[in-house]
Amino acid sequence: MRSFFSIIARDPSSAARAGLLRTAHGRVETPAFGPVASQGTVKALTHRQLRELGAQIILVNAYHLYLRPGPEEIARLGGVHRFISWNRPILSDSGGFQIYSLTPLAKVKEEGVRFSSHLDGTKIFLRPEDVVDIQVKLGTDIMMCLDTFLPYPASKEKMTEAVRLTTQWAKRSRARFDEQPTRQQLWGITQGGVHWDLRQRSIEELMDIGFPGYALGGLGIGEPKSLLLETVERACRLLPPDKPRYLMGIGYLADILEAVERGVDFFDCVLPTRNARNGSLFTSRGSMAIKNQKYARDERPLDEDCRCYTCRNFSRAYLRHLFERGEISSAVLNTIHNLYFYLDFFRKIRQSISSNSFKELKRNFVSKEVQTS
Amino acid sequence: MRSFFSIIARDPSSAARAGLLRTAHGRVETPAFGPVASQGTVKALTHRQLRELGAQIILVNAYHLYLRPGPEEIARLGGVHRFISWNRPILSDSGGFQIYSLTPLAKVKEEGVRFSSHLDGTKIFLRPEDVVDIQVKLGTDIMMCLDTFLPYPASKEKMTEAVRLTTQWAKRSRARFDEQPTRQQLWGITQGGVHWDLRQRSIEELMDIGFPGYALGGLGIGEPKSLLLETVERACRLLPPDKPRYLMGIGYLADILEAVERGVDFFDCVLPTRNARNGSLFTSRGSMAIKNQKYARDERPLDEDCRCYTCRNFSRAYLRHLFERGEISSAVLNTIHNLYFYLDFFRKIRQSISSNSFKELKRNFVSKEVQTS
């Protein structure tokens, strides 16, 4: 297997590491945050804005694009990069999470998953092989295996079965993937919730298959924070040190710092973009609800330390006005700010690891959080 | 009165002219199109995008900003330019049209207009003097007198009274405006529909008062095109040749060309921005509804002759996908295109007048329209 990942710096006092992820469409510095572009657009942003914010990779969703416009259409249009005109790396989530969360009657069988489209009820059956085929057609740089997913809490019995099936599907995904010559990468998703013995089994079985990257799925769905972090810590000790680790769907900055400290390399979450549209804005002094009346006369930028377009040009009073009026530009300006804040946060994390000051960055972040909460 | 306007070129074969409008926040080349930013934002665009499209002036609406956040709030925040962070010229419409169209029970009295807020029913009474005061507080570069407005068709009797009152209000507006030292300009709005004797009276009475610019109000509301154009033609012959002429709310390019040919200098309309959000896009070959299934596999840009960000980067297939998914970026990219198309059209009009080729431009436009309709 070609080397898609190299570590360029390690934090001396923790398991945090900075690395470079190589894909067919360029490199991604890690720890990295992938903004979510489920339908092929980060909601409210143009690609130009996204590039200027420093996004090195985005996520699309195989489930959504499978339903519309469909993988054949996208393949006919030259693949997802060309279809959406984004020439940097793209990761596609397999859509497992969406199948289980958007179509509650999904039935998992040995062969695959049967569900009804959340759009029009059309019955669909997808095998792990199909999901590989879909993502090959999309032509994303990093594709994910179809996994099984259980809400929290799940019984040990059910979780045991979910882990077994996830491994079977990972094997079949890998076999299907290996049949086709492609510059894409297929990553595995481990399951097991916070049952360590099951998570361990899932990781070991996926390592036996061998993937260029490993994700931790089924976390951040209601389990206690301490169990989440313990699982992440043990998982990172067990996973191959030279492969990227992806903690799916975890988005709070405090959690991200804890996970980076334990050795996680890659994150995605709708939090910064969804919150932006809801008027919830991240700042270096905590989060703010822009609709609050107290901002109506506030001439300051959202965050006086922020260098984003929104903060360099607009007052809280104006941003509140746009939000209250339901203006589209409210979503745009808020998303620019929140995503800048996130991507800048990751830049600082990477710099701190390279300059042996990650612990200090984390301490400062925690003390600010305490001050403002 | 200082000279706010100068003519720099005249079309030899028509009444079309190119000019320069001077305001406290810079100059505007005419014939000009003012994108509508009722609430202080052109819907779906950032100011940066708007500047890059070449917008030299935008319109805000005194009625909307009066209701929320209110002129006092805006004055406290340093005026509308500072509040919205746009340092180029701004024209404020008096809001007369909005009062009559959004609050159907508006009662016009000699003293002013009584209406209920379309938001919460609050009873409001506004005199023309109040509307001047509001716009002075906003600090817009060009402000408009409060006029009276009648839907089409209106009886001659009612229109006679509307014209009389519009003149009275224009006098009172002017008197109020003259009390305050300001670098703003107050323009008059003429009424009279397509009754030429009444329109003539309205124009003559407003010219007696004397304004640095004159608008034609109450047109483009259902009257036959021939009557509209005849009214515009006669009005432009009657209006002072050295003052700018503003045809309010007229937005179809064919009508704009006819009006420019008759001597109109300034236009505004929600058409390009509203149509963009509805997926109706202007191109050099006619308009297109992007939701049409036939675009699902169409890799071409909206308009192969267009140099806008949207056309330089995205296919019809992707733009259709974004529109169908209800993505915010659909509104953004479509608005960029439509507004570029409009502002570019006005650039071409100005160039053609300066290079004695306006008739040719118009002929080409009309022949393309015929080909594609």
XYZ file of C-alpha atoms in Angstrom:
746
model
C 0.000 0.000 0.000
C 1.303 3.435 -0.949
C 1.951 5.828 1.877
C -0.847 8.347 2.005
C 0.127 9.804 5.350
C 3.254 10.987 7.060
C 3.773 12.451 10.470
C 5.822 15.619 10.527
C 5.770 16.566 14.217
C 4.862 15.036 17.541
C 3.881 16.785 20.724
C 6.444 15.681 23.318
C 3.968 15.640 26.168
C 0.987 13.908 24.594
C -0.063 11.681 21.702
C -0.883 14.721 19.520
C 0.780 14.714 16.133
C 0.891 16.894 13.053
C 0.944 15.220 9.673
C 0.374 15.391 5.971
C -2.363 13.464 4.264
C -1.739 12.913 0.540
C -4.601 12.499 -1.901
C -5.047 12.504 -5.646
C -6.160 16.150 -5.407
C -3.480 17.461 -3.111
C -2.363 17.446 0.461
C -4.150 18.064 3.728
C -2.330 19.217 6.821
C -3.428 17.408 9.952
C -4.953 17.725 12.479
C -7.558 18.789 9.935
C -11.163 19.871 9.969
C -13.314 18.976 6.983
C -16.255 21.347 6.454
C -19.408 19.474 5.547
C -20.724 19.916 2.015
C -23.292 17.098 1.979
C -24.861 18.103 -1.325
C -21.608 19.351 -2.855
C -21.685 22.826 -1.343
C -20.763 24.028 2.118
C -24.066 25.602 3.005
C -24.151 29.372 2.309
C -20.594 29.603 0.934
C -19.114 29.853 -2.506
C -16.073 27.666 -3.145
C -14.011 30.821 -3.467
C -14.958 31.897 0.051
C -14.233 28.386 1.264
C -10.790 28.389 -0.334
C -10.001 31.797 1.113
C -10.961 30.508 4.556
C -8.232 27.921 4.089
C -10.330 24.770 3.736
C -8.025 22.021 2.450
C -10.639 19.289 2.212
C -14.418 19.068 2.241
C -16.886 16.253 2.875
C -19.682 15.199 0.624
C -22.302 12.626 1.488
C -22.659 9.501 -0.625
C -26.222 8.911 0.592
C -27.463 12.347 -0.471
C -25.610 12.349 -3.792
C -26.717 8.763 -4.445
C -30.347 9.854 -4.184
C -29.883 13.039 -6.227
C -28.481 13.610 -8.762
C -27.178 10.027 -8.615
C -23.701 8.538 -9.053
C -24.226 7.771 -12.748
C -25.116 11.389 -13.453
C -22.087 12.595 -11.529
C -19.799 10.091 -13.247
C -21.169 11.230 -16.611
C -20.373 14.811 -15.623
C -16.762 13.837 -14.901
C -16.931 12.946 -11.217
C -17.759 14.981 -8.168
C -14.728 17.297 -8.332
C -15.648 18.399 -11.797
C -19.386 18.396 -11.117
C -19.042 20.802 -8.204
C -15.886 22.564 -9.513
C -13.784 21.946 -6.418
C -10.283 20.752 -7.265
C -9.000 20.117 -3.753
C -9.407 16.892 -1.753
C -12.879 15.553 -1.077
C -13.870 12.855 1.384
C -17.188 11.092 0.946
C -18.943 9.666 3.913
C -20.502 6.313 3.043
C -23.882 7.588 4.167
C -24.341 4.858 6.754
C -25.103 7.409 9.443
C -27.664 9.138 7.204
C -29.359 5.854 6.310
C -29.786 4.972 9.978
C -30.713 8.464 11.176
C -32.894 9.715 8.297
C -34.682 6.434 7.565
C -35.656 5.004 10.959
C -37.112 1.821 9.478
C -33.818 0.818 7.874
C -33.366 -2.969 8.087
C -29.854 -4.301 8.393
C -29.340 -7.755 6.911
C -26.212 -9.776 6.390
C -26.160 -8.819 2.750
C -26.708 -5.092 3.192
C -29.200 -2.497 4.375
C -32.775 -2.025 3.174
C -34.393 1.352 3.679
C -36.856 3.792 2.183
C -35.612 7.025 0.681
C -36.328 9.854 3.126
C -37.448 11.867 0.075
C -40.155 9.781 -1.527
C -40.221 6.436 0.236
C -38.634 4.528 -2.655
C -37.362 1.165 -1.372
C -33.604 0.857 -1.683
C -31.221 -1.989 -0.927
C -27.538 -1.161 -0.629
C -24.751 -3.651 -0.103
C -21.329 -2.522 1.048
C -20.107 -3.281 -2.473
C -22.696 -0.882 -3.885
C -21.499 1.858 -1.588
C -17.929 1.348 -2.795
C -19.159 1.462 -6.389
C -21.085 4.665 -5.712
C -18.038 6.359 -4.240
C -15.803 5.131 -7.055
C -18.246 6.773 -9.447
C -18.200 9.946 -7.401
C -14.415 9.846 -7.607
C -13.852 11.252 -4.135
C -10.296 11.151 -2.803
C -11.153 9.370 0.416
C -14.115 7.044 0.576
C -15.554 5.322 3.621
C -16.784 1.748 4.089
C -20.460 1.207 4.773
C -20.756 0.383 8.463
C -23.601 -0.425 10.803
C -24.582 2.054 13.402
C -26.522 1.811 16.656
C -27.924 4.704 18.672
C -26.739 5.167 22.258
C -27.259 3.290 24.498
C -27.143 -0.065 22.715
C -27.123 -3.474 24.399
C -23.879 -5.383 24.332
C -25.557 -8.133 22.382
C -26.712 -5.823 19.627
C -23.388 -4.051 19.566
C -21.552 -7.363 19.253
C -23.576 -8.153 16.167
C -23.056 -4.633 14.769
C -19.290 -4.974 15.162
C -19.297 -8.419 13.534
C -21.292 -7.166 10.567
C -19.214 -3.985 10.251
C -16.128 -6.161 9.913
C -17.782 -8.392 7.314
C -18.861 -5.358 5.338
C -15.416 -3.801 5.642
C -13.892 -6.992 4.196
C -16.346 -7.010 1.322
C -15.815 -3.286 0.730
C -12.105 -3.809 0.620
C -12.421 -6.727 -1.788
C -14.637 -4.697 -4.097
C -12.318 -1.705 -3.868
C -9.278 -3.843 -4.706
C -10.886 -4.956 -7.962
C -10.678 -1.470 -9.447
C -7.597 0.524 -10.310
C -8.058 3.953 -8.747
C -6.084 6.653 -6.977
C -8.820 6.841 -4.357
C -8.365 5.662 -0.768
C -10.843 3.520 1.132
C -10.881 4.024 4.885
C -12.428 1.705 7.444
C -14.920 2.699 10.121
C -14.681 1.004 13.492
C -17.738 0.561 15.707
C -18.345 -0.806 19.206
C -19.632 2.300 20.947
C -17.895 2.767 24.282
C -17.763 -0.974 25.011
C -14.000 -1.199 24.971
C -13.797 -4.931 24.290
C -16.049 -4.515 21.265
C -14.298 -1.390 20.006
C -10.996 -3.220 20.426
C -12.272 -6.178 18.447
C -13.573 -3.851 15.711
C -10.237 -2.054 15.477
C -8.204 -5.264 15.420
C -10.386 -6.861 12.787
C -10.196 -3.785 10.572
C -6.429 -3.600 11.072
C -6.239 -7.207 9.917
C -7.985 -6.192 6.705
C -5.717 -3.160 6.479
C -6.824 0.341 5.521
C -4.881 3.540 4.801
C -7.013 5.333 7.400
C -9.287 4.414 10.290
C -12.369 6.153 11.566
C -14.032 5.936 14.940
C -17.759 5.831 14.245
C -20.741 5.759 16.559
C -19.311 8.228 19.068
C -20.532 11.626 20.239
C -24.117 10.390 20.247
C -24.985 10.820 23.901
C -22.430 8.717 25.769
C -20.703 10.335 28.789
C -17.752 12.509 27.811
C -15.372 10.525 29.998
C -16.253 7.274 28.207
C -15.906 8.943 24.824
C -12.439 10.229 25.670
C -11.352 6.938 27.205
C -12.455 5.124 24.065
C -10.602 7.615 21.859
C -7.453 7.290 23.957
C -7.409 3.490 23.935
C -8.331 3.366 20.259
C -5.458 5.654 19.294
C -3.002 3.493 21.268
C -4.213 0.433 19.420
C -4.457 1.880 15.905
C -1.366 1.807 13.664
C 0.762 4.852 14.522
C 1.456 5.626 10.883
C -2.154 5.812 9.692
C -4.573 8.752 10.002
C -7.343 8.559 12.592
C -10.692 10.141 11.960
C -13.144 10.886 14.780
C -16.435 11.214 12.928
C -18.928 13.963 13.679
C -17.275 15.365 16.803
C -17.362 19.163 16.653
C -17.023 20.942 19.983
C -13.649 22.607 20.193
C -13.035 21.382 23.731
C -13.649 17.798 22.604
C -11.494 18.303 19.532
C -8.574 19.428 21.719
C -8.983 16.381 23.936
C -9.105 14.097 20.917
C -6.076 15.715 19.256
C -4.194 15.258 22.506
C -4.990 11.553 22.306
C -3.802 11.239 18.719
C -6.750 11.987 16.423
C -5.873 13.526 13.040
C -9.108 14.293 11.298
C -12.512 15.744 12.181
C -15.736 16.772 10.524
C -18.882 18.323 11.928
C -21.834 20.450 10.817
C -21.570 22.431 14.068
C -19.806 25.595 12.813
C -21.925 25.877 9.672
C -25.281 24.867 11.157
C -24.800 27.066 14.210
C -23.870 29.976 11.957
C -27.186 29.717 10.159
C -28.942 29.610 13.529
C -27.120 32.758 14.655
C -24.879 30.986 17.153
C -21.351 32.277 16.730
C -18.054 31.022 18.080
C -15.589 33.547 19.442
C -12.369 33.441 21.400
C -14.462 34.445 24.421
C -17.144 31.797 24.073
C -20.221 31.583 21.897
C -22.791 34.291 21.301
C -26.427 34.297 20.128
C -26.472 37.191 17.678
C -30.236 37.653 17.993
C -29.792 38.909 21.557
C -31.225 42.419 21.936
C -28.052 43.563 23.660
C -26.192 43.480 20.344
C -28.619 45.888 18.629
C -26.349 48.864 19.363
C -23.061 47.027 19.555
C -20.570 48.443 17.070
C -17.859 45.901 17.820
C -17.050 42.987 15.551
C -18.187 39.527 16.658
C -14.684 38.800 17.880
C -12.125 41.542 18.211
C -9.311 39.022 17.758
C -10.719 37.572 14.549
C -9.374 38.418 11.091
C -12.233 37.014 9.033
C -14.068 39.070 6.397
C -17.112 39.356 8.630
C -15.193 40.619 11.654
C -13.031 42.987 9.609
C -16.084 44.678 8.110
C -19.287 44.351 10.070
C -20.641 45.201 13.505
C -22.650 42.995 15.801
C -25.505 45.483 15.348
C -25.556 44.956 11.584
C -25.175 41.179 11.876
C -28.052 41.091 14.350
C -30.146 43.177 11.960
C -29.444 40.783 9.070
C -30.235 37.754 11.223
C -33.482 39.250 12.498
C -34.551 40.169 8.965
C -33.904 36.613 7.787
C -31.477 37.859 5.139
C -29.483 35.251 3.218
C -26.367 37.328 3.802
C -26.786 36.660 7.523
C -26.178 32.963 6.866
C -23.279 33.819 4.571
C -21.480 36.217 6.920
C -22.070 34.048 9.980
C -20.805 30.948 8.182
C -17.695 32.783 7.024
C -16.997 33.727 10.624
C -17.660 30.358 12.250
C -15.733 28.420 9.656
C -12.821 30.872 9.795
C -12.837 30.406 13.537
C -12.697 26.623 13.195
C -10.102 26.485 10.450
C -7.984 29.053 12.268
C -8.277 26.991 15.430
C -6.901 23.992 13.533
C -4.072 26.108 12.093
C -3.160 27.053 15.649
C -3.327 23.432 16.771
C -0.960 22.371 13.984
C 1.430 25.229 14.708
C 1.418 24.445 18.405
C 2.276 20.799 17.765
C 5.097 21.805 15.438
C 6.427 24.277 17.996
C 6.008 22.078 21.059
C 3.359 24.306 22.581
C 0.218 22.228 22.234
C -0.227 21.878 25.990
C -0.017 25.634 26.370
C -2.605 26.186 23.645
C -4.902 23.718 25.337
C -4.378 25.310 28.773
C -5.168 28.769 27.386
C -8.284 27.488 25.664
C -9.523 25.771 28.805
C -8.897 28.825 30.990
C -10.811 31.063 28.551
C -13.664 28.580 28.488
C -13.819 28.657 32.283
C -13.771 32.456 32.336
C -16.653 32.786 29.938
C -18.911 29.939 30.942
C -27.747 74.621 -5.987
C -24.431 72.822 -6.450
C -24.047 70.780 -9.565
C -24.480 67.142 -8.719
C -24.698 65.955 -12.298
C -22.881 66.486 -15.531
C -23.418 65.029 -18.956
C -20.299 63.677 -20.579
C -21.644 62.229 -23.822
C -24.779 62.351 -25.933
C -26.016 59.851 -28.449
C -26.280 61.739 -31.738
C -29.345 59.855 -32.893
C -31.488 59.810 -29.761
C -31.989 61.492 -26.408
C -29.680 58.976 -24.677
C -26.896 60.517 -22.639
C -24.035 59.366 -20.454
C -23.268 61.317 -17.327
C -21.666 61.508 -13.931
C -23.680 61.784 -10.770
C -21.712 63.227 -7.854
C -22.582 62.345 -4.273
C -20.991 62.736 -0.876
C -19.745 59.145 -1.161
C -18.404 59.253 -4.678
C -19.508 59.259 -8.251
C -21.930 57.158 -10.219
C -21.656 56.740 -13.969
C -24.994 57.011 -15.766
C -27.063 55.443 -17.193
C -26.857 53.563 -13.910
C -28.591 50.620 -12.323
C -28.980 50.623 -8.545
C -29.272 47.122 -7.052
C -31.939 46.989 -4.369
C -30.758 46.499 -0.789
C -34.011 47.268 1.019
C -32.783 46.156 4.431
C -29.208 47.282 3.889
C -28.044 44.198 2.022
C -28.501 43.149 -1.581
C -30.189 39.837 -0.952
C -27.748 36.890 -0.983
C -24.613 38.979 -1.628
C -21.793 40.229 0.498
C -20.738 43.830 -0.109
C -17.448 42.542 -1.428
C -19.212 40.518 -4.110
C -21.354 43.550 -4.910
C -18.296 45.788 -5.268
C -16.574 43.260 -7.479
C -19.658 43.137 -9.692
C -19.132 46.851 -10.213
C -22.118 48.255 -8.310
C -21.536 51.988 -7.921
C -24.683 52.733 -5.926
C -27.265 50.720 -4.000
C -30.793 51.472 -2.823
C -32.074 51.111 0.706
C -35.679 51.523 1.729
C -36.632 54.187 4.251
C -39.891 52.406 5.126
C -38.193 49.139 6.044
C -35.320 50.763 7.917
C -37.757 53.112 9.679
C -39.630 50.120 11.078
C -36.487 48.201 12.024
C -33.978 48.969 13.355
C -35.247 52.575 13.205
C -33.612 55.823 12.080
C -32.532 56.781 15.600
C -30.687 53.495 16.012
C -29.014 53.929 12.664
C -28.092 57.554 13.402
C -26.646 56.431 16.737
C -24.574 53.852 14.879
C -23.162 56.588 12.627
C -25.635 56.553 9.739
C -26.527 53.914 7.228
C -23.169 53.823 5.420
C -21.391 53.015 8.626
C -24.160 50.754 9.930
C -24.027 48.524 6.873
C -20.325 49.146 6.084
C -20.854 50.303 2.503
C -18.848 53.411 1.684
C -20.144 54.049 -1.823
C -23.256 56.048 -2.770
C -26.614 55.017 -1.344
C -30.035 56.180 -2.458
C -32.967 55.768 -0.109
C -36.415 55.385 -1.480
C -38.892 57.318 0.628
C -40.917 54.177 1.181
C -44.073 55.645 -0.333
C -44.469 52.695 -2.669
C -43.997 50.227 0.211
C -46.525 52.049 2.392
C -49.164 51.854 -0.332
C -48.363 48.332 -1.491
C -47.601 46.579 1.811
C -50.277 48.290 3.912
C -53.425 48.281 1.779
C -55.449 50.244 4.331
C -53.086 53.226 4.182
C -55.079 56.473 4.435
C -53.725 59.495 2.643
C -54.634 62.826 4.260
C -53.508 66.328 3.477
C -51.089 66.241 6.368
C -49.524 62.856 5.631
C -50.240 59.143 5.424
C -51.691 56.919 8.136
C -51.053 53.200 7.951
C -50.498 50.103 10.025
C -47.093 48.506 10.106
C -47.153 45.391 7.924
C -45.197 43.680 10.698
C -47.335 44.079 13.793
C -50.189 46.407 12.898
C -48.811 49.358 14.875
C -50.556 52.549 13.740
C -48.131 54.998 12.170
C -48.606 58.501 10.830
C -45.889 59.895 8.580
C -45.785 63.405 7.177
C -43.487 64.251 4.279
C -41.365 66.190 6.770
C -40.970 63.021 8.862
C -39.776 61.114 5.830
C -37.145 63.804 5.149
C -36.069 63.630 8.785
C -35.829 59.826 8.620
C -33.631 59.969 5.544
C -31.460 62.731 7.018
C -30.911 60.436 9.987
C -30.081 57.557 7.677
C -27.581 59.852 5.962
C -28.162 58.433 2.491
C -26.590 60.325 -0.418
C -29.788 60.696 -2.401
C -33.108 60.832 -0.637
C -36.565 60.852 -2.189
C -39.636 62.919 -1.322
C -42.673 61.123 0.023
C -45.187 60.970 -2.796
C -48.675 59.575 -3.199
C -49.191 56.569 -5.355
C -52.206 55.080 -7.096
C -52.479 51.615 -8.597
C -53.251 51.287 -12.310
C -55.788 52.109 -13.610
C -56.757 55.182 -11.565
C -59.538 57.607 -12.424
C -58.505 61.009 -13.659
C -60.188 62.579 -10.660
C -58.219 60.555 -8.168
C -55.008 61.054 -10.107
C -55.567 64.821 -10.185
C -55.772 64.827 -6.410
C -52.721 62.557 -6.102
C -50.701 64.927 -8.271
C -51.851 67.970 -6.264
C -50.918 66.331 -2.981
C -47.609 65.034 -4.327
C -46.674 68.615 -5.209
C -47.720 69.907 -1.778
C -45.680 67.197 -0.108
C -42.722 67.881 -2.373
C -42.825 71.575 -1.341
C -42.993 70.677 2.332
C -40.231 68.071 1.902
C -38.046 70.649 0.217
C -38.734 73.236 2.945
C -37.829 70.729 5.649
C -34.733 69.632 3.772
C -33.565 73.246 3.325
C -33.600 73.775 7.097
C -30.735 71.365 7.615
C -27.174 71.678 6.445
C -26.278 68.414 4.757
C -24.361 67.064 1.806
C -27.321 64.886 0.909
C -29.504 65.462 -2.129
C -33.291 65.435 -2.126
C -34.906 64.328 -5.369
C -38.530 64.866 -6.339
C -40.923 62.182 -7.552
C -43.452 63.086 -10.228
C -46.788 61.305 -10.487
C -49.720 61.433 -12.887
C -49.649 57.919 -14.277
C -49.936 57.955 -18.047
C -52.357 60.899 -18.087
C -50.033 63.251 -19.876
C -51.712 66.467 -18.770
C -51.391 65.374 -15.143
C -47.835 64.067 -15.529
C -46.963 67.372 -17.210
C -48.478 69.354 -14.351
C -46.610 67.226 -11.817
C -43.305 67.726 -13.596
C -43.806 71.479 -14.004
C -44.803 71.958 -10.399
C -41.801 69.989 -9.168
C -39.508 71.908 -11.505
C -40.875 75.125 -9.988
C -39.814 73.881 -6.578
C -36.488 72.791 -8.025
C -34.709 69.516 -7.299
C -31.267 68.195 -8.227
C -32.921 65.075 -9.668
C -36.372 64.013 -10.813
C -38.015 60.629 -10.644
C -40.913 59.262 -12.651
C -43.041 57.343 -10.151
C -46.159 55.269 -10.614
C -45.091 53.670 -13.885
C -44.512 50.066 -14.871
C -47.564 48.974 -12.855
C -49.698 47.496 -15.604
C -50.212 50.329 -18.089
C -49.675 49.503 -21.798
C -46.033 49.613 -22.827
C -46.741 52.198 -25.529
C -48.263 54.596 -22.985
C -45.376 54.060 -20.600
C -42.818 54.875 -23.286
C -44.775 57.861 -24.554
C -44.944 59.225 -21.017
C -41.222 58.690 -20.527
C -40.427 60.368 -23.826
C -42.544 63.449 -23.159
C -41.365 63.661 -19.550
C -37.711 63.638 -20.577
C -38.355 66.429 -23.096
C -39.972 68.509 -20.396
C -37.529 67.836 -17.551
C -34.443 70.045 -17.193
C -31.754 68.695 -19.513
C -29.021 69.095 -16.918
C -30.651 67.073 -14.139
C -30.683 63.287 -13.719
C -33.896 61.395 -14.474
C -34.845 58.309 -12.539
C -37.428 55.832 -13.822
C -38.442 54.011 -10.662
C -38.864 50.249 -10.528
C -38.549 49.523 -14.249
C -36.365 46.469 -14.730
C -36.792 44.655 -18.042
C -33.769 45.222 -20.207
C -35.853 45.928 -23.305
C -37.736 48.651 -21.406
C -34.510 50.013 -19.989
C -33.066 50.398 -23.489
C -36.195 52.231 -24.625
C -36.055 54.518 -21.613
C -32.345 55.244 -22.003
C -33.013 56.115 -25.630
C -35.559 58.667 -24.412
C -33.164 60.235 -21.907
C -33.486 58.342 -18.614
C -30.327 58.191 -16.471
C -31.117 56.016 -13.495
C -32.938 52.767 -12.792
C -33.606 50.373 -9.962
C -35.455 47.093 -9.840
C -35.610 43.893 -7.794
C -35.939 41.885 -11.003
C -32.358 40.583 -11.381
C -31.986 39.685 -7.710
C -35.490 38.308 -7.123
C -35.463 36.288 -10.338
C -32.063 34.891 -9.394
C -33.456 33.514 -6.158
C -36.349 32.002 -8.101
C -33.947 30.321 -10.506
C -34.746 32.599 -13.450
C -31.515 33.657 -15.092
C -30.759 36.303 -17.683
C -28.405 35.467 -20.511
C -27.355 37.039 -23.758
C -29.644 34.505 -25.454
C -32.729 35.129 -23.350
C -33.768 33.957 -19.909
C -33.601 30.423 -18.570
C -35.362 28.545 -15.755
C -32.517 26.615 -14.181
C -34.843 24.028 -12.631
C -35.639 22.660 -16.071
C -34.754 18.963 -16.285
C -32.898 19.543 -19.549
C -30.088 21.262 -17.651
C -29.422 18.240 -15.396
C -26.609 17.013 -17.670
C -25.634 20.337 -19.186
C -21.965 21.057 -18.569
C -22.032 24.521 -20.134
C -22.036 27.713 -18.114
C -25.291 29.648 -17.889
C -24.041 32.026 -20.546
C -20.979 31.230 -22.598
C -20.362 34.933 -23.192
C -20.495 35.856 -19.499
C -17.396 36.589 -17.405
C -19.026 36.413 -13.962
C -17.725 34.168 -11.165
C -20.661 31.806 -11.589
C -20.213 31.360 -15.337
C -16.441 31.079 -15.092
C -16.690 28.228 -12.583
C -19.943 26.311 -12.588
C -22.058 24.248 -14.963
C -25.773 24.473 -15.498
C -25.992 20.925 -14.113
C -24.424 21.982 -10.798
C -26.483 25.180 -10.588
C -29.632 23.166 -11.236
C -28.613 20.709 -8.513
C -28.075 23.536 -5.993
C -31.405 25.134 -6.903
C -33.281 21.852 -6.612
C -31.683 21.128 -3.238
C -32.696 24.564 -1.949
C -29.088 25.392 -1.164
C -28.313 28.959 -0.080
C -25.400 28.989 -2.490
C -27.923 28.629 -5.324
C -29.307 32.074 -4.436
C -25.773 33.433 -4.091
C -24.417 32.124 -7.398
C -27.584 32.992 -9.327
C -27.628 36.523 -7.908
C -23.975 37.021 -8.810
C -24.796 36.038 -12.374
C -27.964 38.082 -12.829
C -26.506 41.197 -11.257
C -23.296 40.874 -13.257
C -25.445 40.583 -16.346
C -27.354 43.761 -15.471
C -24.360 45.830 -14.420
C -22.439 44.683 -17.458
C -25.390 45.616 -19.651
C -25.263 49.121 -18.195
C -21.503 49.303 -18.769
C -22.140 48.459 -22.398
C -24.902 51.065 -22.637
C -22.566 53.753 -21.281
C -19.748 52.708 -23.591
C -22.060 52.699 -26.571
C -23.276 56.229 -25.834
C -19.716 57.436 -25.448
C -18.721 55.776 -28.708
C -21.795 56.768 -30.708
C -22.970 53.200 -31.059
C -26.025 53.121 -28.828
C -28.417 52.490 -31.718
C -26.324 49.550 -32.803
C -26.305 48.095 -29.298
C -30.046 48.447 -29.151
C -30.519 46.894 -32.581
C -28.360 43.902 -31.638
C -30.249 43.439 -28.397
C -33.619 43.539 -30.110
C -32.559 41.088 -32.828
C -31.280 38.624 -30.191
C -34.527 38.953 -28.260
C -36.477 38.146 -31.404
C -34.297 35.127 -32.153
C -34.759 33.617 -28.729
C -38.355 34.453 -27.922
